[in-house]
Short mmCIF file of C-alpha atoms and ligand atoms in Angstrom, two decimals:
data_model
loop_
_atom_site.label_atom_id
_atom_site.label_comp_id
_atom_site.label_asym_id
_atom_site.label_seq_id
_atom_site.Cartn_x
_atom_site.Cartn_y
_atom_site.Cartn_z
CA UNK A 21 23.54 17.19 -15.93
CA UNK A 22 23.89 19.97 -13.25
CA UNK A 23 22.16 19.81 -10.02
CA UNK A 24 20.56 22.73 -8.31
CA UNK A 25 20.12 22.79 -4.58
CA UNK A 26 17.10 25.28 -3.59
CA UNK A 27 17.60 25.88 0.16
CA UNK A 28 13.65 26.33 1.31
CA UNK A 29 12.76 29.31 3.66
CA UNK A 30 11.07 29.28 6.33
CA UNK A 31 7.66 29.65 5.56
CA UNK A 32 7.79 29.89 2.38
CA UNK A 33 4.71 28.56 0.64
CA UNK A 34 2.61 28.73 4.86
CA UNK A 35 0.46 31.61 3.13
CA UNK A 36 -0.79 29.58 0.10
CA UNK A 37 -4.91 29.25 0.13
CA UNK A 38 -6.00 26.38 -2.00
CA UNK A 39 -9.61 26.44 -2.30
CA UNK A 40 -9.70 23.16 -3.77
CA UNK A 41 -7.73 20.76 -2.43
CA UNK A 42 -7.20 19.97 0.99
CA UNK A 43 -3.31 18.81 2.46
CA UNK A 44 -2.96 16.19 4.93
CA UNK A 45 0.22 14.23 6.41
CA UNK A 46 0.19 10.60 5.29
CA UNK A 47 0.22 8.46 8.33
CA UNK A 48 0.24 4.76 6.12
CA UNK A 49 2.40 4.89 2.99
CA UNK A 50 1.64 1.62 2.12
CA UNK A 51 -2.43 2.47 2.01
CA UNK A 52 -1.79 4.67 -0.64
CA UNK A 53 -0.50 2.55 -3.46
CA UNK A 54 -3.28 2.87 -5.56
CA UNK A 55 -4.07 6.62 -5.56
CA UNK A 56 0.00 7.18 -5.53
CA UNK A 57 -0.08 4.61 -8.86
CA UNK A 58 -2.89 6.88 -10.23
CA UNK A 59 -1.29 10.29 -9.71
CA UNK A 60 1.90 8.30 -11.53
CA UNK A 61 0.08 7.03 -14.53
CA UNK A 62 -2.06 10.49 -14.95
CA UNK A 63 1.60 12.30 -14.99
CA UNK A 64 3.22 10.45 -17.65
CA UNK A 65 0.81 10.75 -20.37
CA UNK A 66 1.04 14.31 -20.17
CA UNK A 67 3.23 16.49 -22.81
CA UNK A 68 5.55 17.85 -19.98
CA UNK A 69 7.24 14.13 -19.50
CA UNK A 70 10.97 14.51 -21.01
CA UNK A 71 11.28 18.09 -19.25
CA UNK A 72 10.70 16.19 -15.88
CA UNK A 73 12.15 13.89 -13.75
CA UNK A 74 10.66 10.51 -14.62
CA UNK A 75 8.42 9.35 -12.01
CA UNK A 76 7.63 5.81 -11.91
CA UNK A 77 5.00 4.56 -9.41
CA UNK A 78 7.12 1.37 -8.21
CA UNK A 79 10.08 3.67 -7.15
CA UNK A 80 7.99 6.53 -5.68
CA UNK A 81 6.02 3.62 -3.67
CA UNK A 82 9.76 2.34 -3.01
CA UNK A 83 10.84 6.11 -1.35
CA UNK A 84 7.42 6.39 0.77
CA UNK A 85 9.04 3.68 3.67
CA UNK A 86 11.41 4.88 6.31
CA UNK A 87 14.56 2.43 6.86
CA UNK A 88 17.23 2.60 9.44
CA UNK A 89 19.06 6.07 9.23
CA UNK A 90 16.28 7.80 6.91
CA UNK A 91 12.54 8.84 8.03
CA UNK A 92 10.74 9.67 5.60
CA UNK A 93 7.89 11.27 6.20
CA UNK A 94 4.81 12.39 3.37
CA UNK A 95 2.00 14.35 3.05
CA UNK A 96 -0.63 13.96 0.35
CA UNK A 97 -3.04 16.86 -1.54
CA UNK A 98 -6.80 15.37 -2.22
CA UNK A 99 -9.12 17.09 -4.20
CA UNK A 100 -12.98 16.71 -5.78
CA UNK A 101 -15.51 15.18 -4.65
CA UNK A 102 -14.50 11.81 -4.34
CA UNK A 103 -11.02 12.81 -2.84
CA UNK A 104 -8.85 12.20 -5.36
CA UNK A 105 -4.81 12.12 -4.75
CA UNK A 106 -3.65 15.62 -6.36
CA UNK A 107 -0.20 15.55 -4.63
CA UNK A 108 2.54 13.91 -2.56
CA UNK A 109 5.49 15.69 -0.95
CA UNK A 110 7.91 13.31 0.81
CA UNK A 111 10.37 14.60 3.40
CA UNK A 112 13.50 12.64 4.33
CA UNK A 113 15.31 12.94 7.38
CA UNK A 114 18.95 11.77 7.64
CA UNK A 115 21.15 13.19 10.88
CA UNK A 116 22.88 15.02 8.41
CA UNK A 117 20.55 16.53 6.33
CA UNK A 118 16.17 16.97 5.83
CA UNK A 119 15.48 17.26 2.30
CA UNK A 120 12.65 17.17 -0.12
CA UNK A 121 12.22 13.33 -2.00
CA UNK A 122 9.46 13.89 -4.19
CA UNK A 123 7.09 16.22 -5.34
CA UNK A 124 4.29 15.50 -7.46
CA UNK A 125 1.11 17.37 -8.35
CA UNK A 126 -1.33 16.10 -11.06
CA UNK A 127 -1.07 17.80 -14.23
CA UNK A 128 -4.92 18.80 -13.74
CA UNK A 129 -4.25 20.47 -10.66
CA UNK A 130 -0.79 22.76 -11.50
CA UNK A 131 -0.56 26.34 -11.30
CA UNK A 132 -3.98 26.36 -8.29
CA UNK A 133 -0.83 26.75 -5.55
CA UNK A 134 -0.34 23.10 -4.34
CA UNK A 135 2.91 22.78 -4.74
CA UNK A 136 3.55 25.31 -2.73
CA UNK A 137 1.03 24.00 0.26
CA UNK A 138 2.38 20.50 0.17
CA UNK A 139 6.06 22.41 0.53
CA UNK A 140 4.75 24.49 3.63
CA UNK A 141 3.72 21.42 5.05
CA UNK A 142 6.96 19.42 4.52
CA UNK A 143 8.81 22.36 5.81
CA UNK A 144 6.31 22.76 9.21
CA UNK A 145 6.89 18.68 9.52
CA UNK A 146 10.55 19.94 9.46
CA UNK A 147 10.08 22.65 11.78
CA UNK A 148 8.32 20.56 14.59
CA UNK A 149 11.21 18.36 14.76
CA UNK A 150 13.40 21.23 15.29
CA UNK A 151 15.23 20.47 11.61
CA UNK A 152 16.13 22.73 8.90
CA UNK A 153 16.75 24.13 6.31
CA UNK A 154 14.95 21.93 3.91
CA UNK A 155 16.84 21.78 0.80
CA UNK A 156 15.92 19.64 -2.40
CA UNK A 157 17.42 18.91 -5.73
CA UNK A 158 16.40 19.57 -8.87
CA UNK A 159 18.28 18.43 -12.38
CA UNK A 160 18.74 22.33 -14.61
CA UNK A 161 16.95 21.02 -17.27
CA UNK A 162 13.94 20.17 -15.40
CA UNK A 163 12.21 23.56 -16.62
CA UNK A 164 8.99 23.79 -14.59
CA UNK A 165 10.77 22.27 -11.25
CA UNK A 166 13.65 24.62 -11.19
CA UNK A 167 10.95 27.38 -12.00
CA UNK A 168 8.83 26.46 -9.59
CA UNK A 169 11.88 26.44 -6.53
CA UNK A 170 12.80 29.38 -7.47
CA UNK A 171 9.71 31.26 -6.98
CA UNK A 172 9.76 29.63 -3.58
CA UNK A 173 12.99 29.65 -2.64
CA UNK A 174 16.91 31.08 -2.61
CA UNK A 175 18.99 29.43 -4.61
CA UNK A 176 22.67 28.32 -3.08
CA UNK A 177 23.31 26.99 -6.66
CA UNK A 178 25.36 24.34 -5.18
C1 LIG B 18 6.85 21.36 -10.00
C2 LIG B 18 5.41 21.09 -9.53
C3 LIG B 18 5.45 20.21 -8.29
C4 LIG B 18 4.72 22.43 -9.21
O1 LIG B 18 3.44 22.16 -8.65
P1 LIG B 18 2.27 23.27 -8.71
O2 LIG B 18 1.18 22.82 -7.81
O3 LIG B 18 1.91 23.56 -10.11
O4 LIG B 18 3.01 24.54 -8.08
P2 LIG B 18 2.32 25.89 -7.54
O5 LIG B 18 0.99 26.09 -8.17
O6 LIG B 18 2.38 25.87 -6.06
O7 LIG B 18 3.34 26.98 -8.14
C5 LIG B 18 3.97 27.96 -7.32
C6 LIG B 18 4.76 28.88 -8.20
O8 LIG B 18 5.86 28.18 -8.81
C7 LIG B 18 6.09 28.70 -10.14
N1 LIG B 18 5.84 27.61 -11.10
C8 LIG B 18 5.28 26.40 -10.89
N2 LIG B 18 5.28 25.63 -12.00
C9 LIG B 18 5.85 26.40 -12.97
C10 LIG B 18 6.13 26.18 -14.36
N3 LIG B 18 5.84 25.01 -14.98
N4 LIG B 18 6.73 27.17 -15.06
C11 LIG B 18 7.04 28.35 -14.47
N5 LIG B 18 6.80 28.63 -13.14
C12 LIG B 18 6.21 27.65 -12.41
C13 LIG B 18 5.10 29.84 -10.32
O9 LIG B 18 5.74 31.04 -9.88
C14 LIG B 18 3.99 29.44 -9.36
O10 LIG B 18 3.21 30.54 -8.94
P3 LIG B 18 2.04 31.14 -9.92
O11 LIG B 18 1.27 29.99 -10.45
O12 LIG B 18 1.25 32.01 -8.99
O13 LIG B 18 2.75 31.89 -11.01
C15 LIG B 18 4.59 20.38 -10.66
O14 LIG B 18 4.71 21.13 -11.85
C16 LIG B 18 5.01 18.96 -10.95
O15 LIG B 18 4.52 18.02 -10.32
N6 LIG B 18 5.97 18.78 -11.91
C17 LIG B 18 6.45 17.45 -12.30
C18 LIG B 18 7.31 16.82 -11.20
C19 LIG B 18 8.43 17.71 -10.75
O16 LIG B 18 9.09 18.38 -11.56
N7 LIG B 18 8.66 17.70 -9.42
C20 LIG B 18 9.74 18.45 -8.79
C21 LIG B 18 10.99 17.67 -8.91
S1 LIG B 18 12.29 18.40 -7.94
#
């Protein structure tokens, strides 16, 4: 199956206002294995699994620990009142390249803008390190992802 590279812009997503949810960097991965298992399990009973990558929670869990040659850094989204994970973004750094792992929102929470937040805030953890452009990979038949980089991004199509 093709792969789409969206090359991220500067910026793109910094103006986003989500009333809801709040987006913070996640400074212990491995304290987050149950909310990140929770976000998982909520994802794949939802109708949109087959048009998606599939997301399991032991590999995600697997992708949140840096190793030698490759940071990887994440931020999560929480939202309601008892501060529920909405979202994860993971960033990974290489010398070569800063990309985007994963992105995840909750089915509950789609379309309210937090994609695009956790994004902006990938990209600024980008920034601050003096690295860019953040690119990420998306499969063509993965309708609602390559949707979704497009609105935020330009497209190399590589
Ligand atoms: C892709 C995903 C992260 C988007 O998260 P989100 O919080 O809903 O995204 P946002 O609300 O910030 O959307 C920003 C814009 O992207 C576009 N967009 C997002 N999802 C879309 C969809 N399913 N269909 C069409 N356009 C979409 C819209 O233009 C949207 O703006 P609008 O709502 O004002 O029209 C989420 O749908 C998801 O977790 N999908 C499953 C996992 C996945 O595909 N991850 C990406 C793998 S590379």
């Amino acid at each position: 199956m093709p792969v789409i590279r969206h090359v991220i812009a500067p910026g793109d997503g910094a103006r986003t206002a989500i009333a809801d949810a709040a987006i913070s960097r996640c400074t212990d991965p491995s304290a987050i294995g149950g909310p990140i298992t929770a976000l998982v399990e909520a994802c794949g009973e939802r109708p949109w699994a087959g048009t998606g990558p599939v997301v399991r929670s032991e590999g995600l869990l697997g992708e949140l620990a840096s190793r030698p040659g490759r940071t990887v850094d994440s931020w999560v989204a929480t939202a309601g009142a008892e501060g529920e994970c909405v979202g994860i973004v993971t960033l990974v750094t290489t010398a070569a390249a800063v990309s985007v792992g994963w992105l995840l929102v909750h089915p509950g929470w789609r379309r309210r803008g937090i994609g695009r937040a956790l994004v902006a805030a990938a990209v600024a953890g980008a920034a601050e390190r003096g690295r860019g452009p953040v690119t990420a990979d998306t499969r063509s038949d993965w309708a609602g992802a390559v949707a979704f980089w497009q609105a935020l991004s330009a497209t190399d199509g590589a």
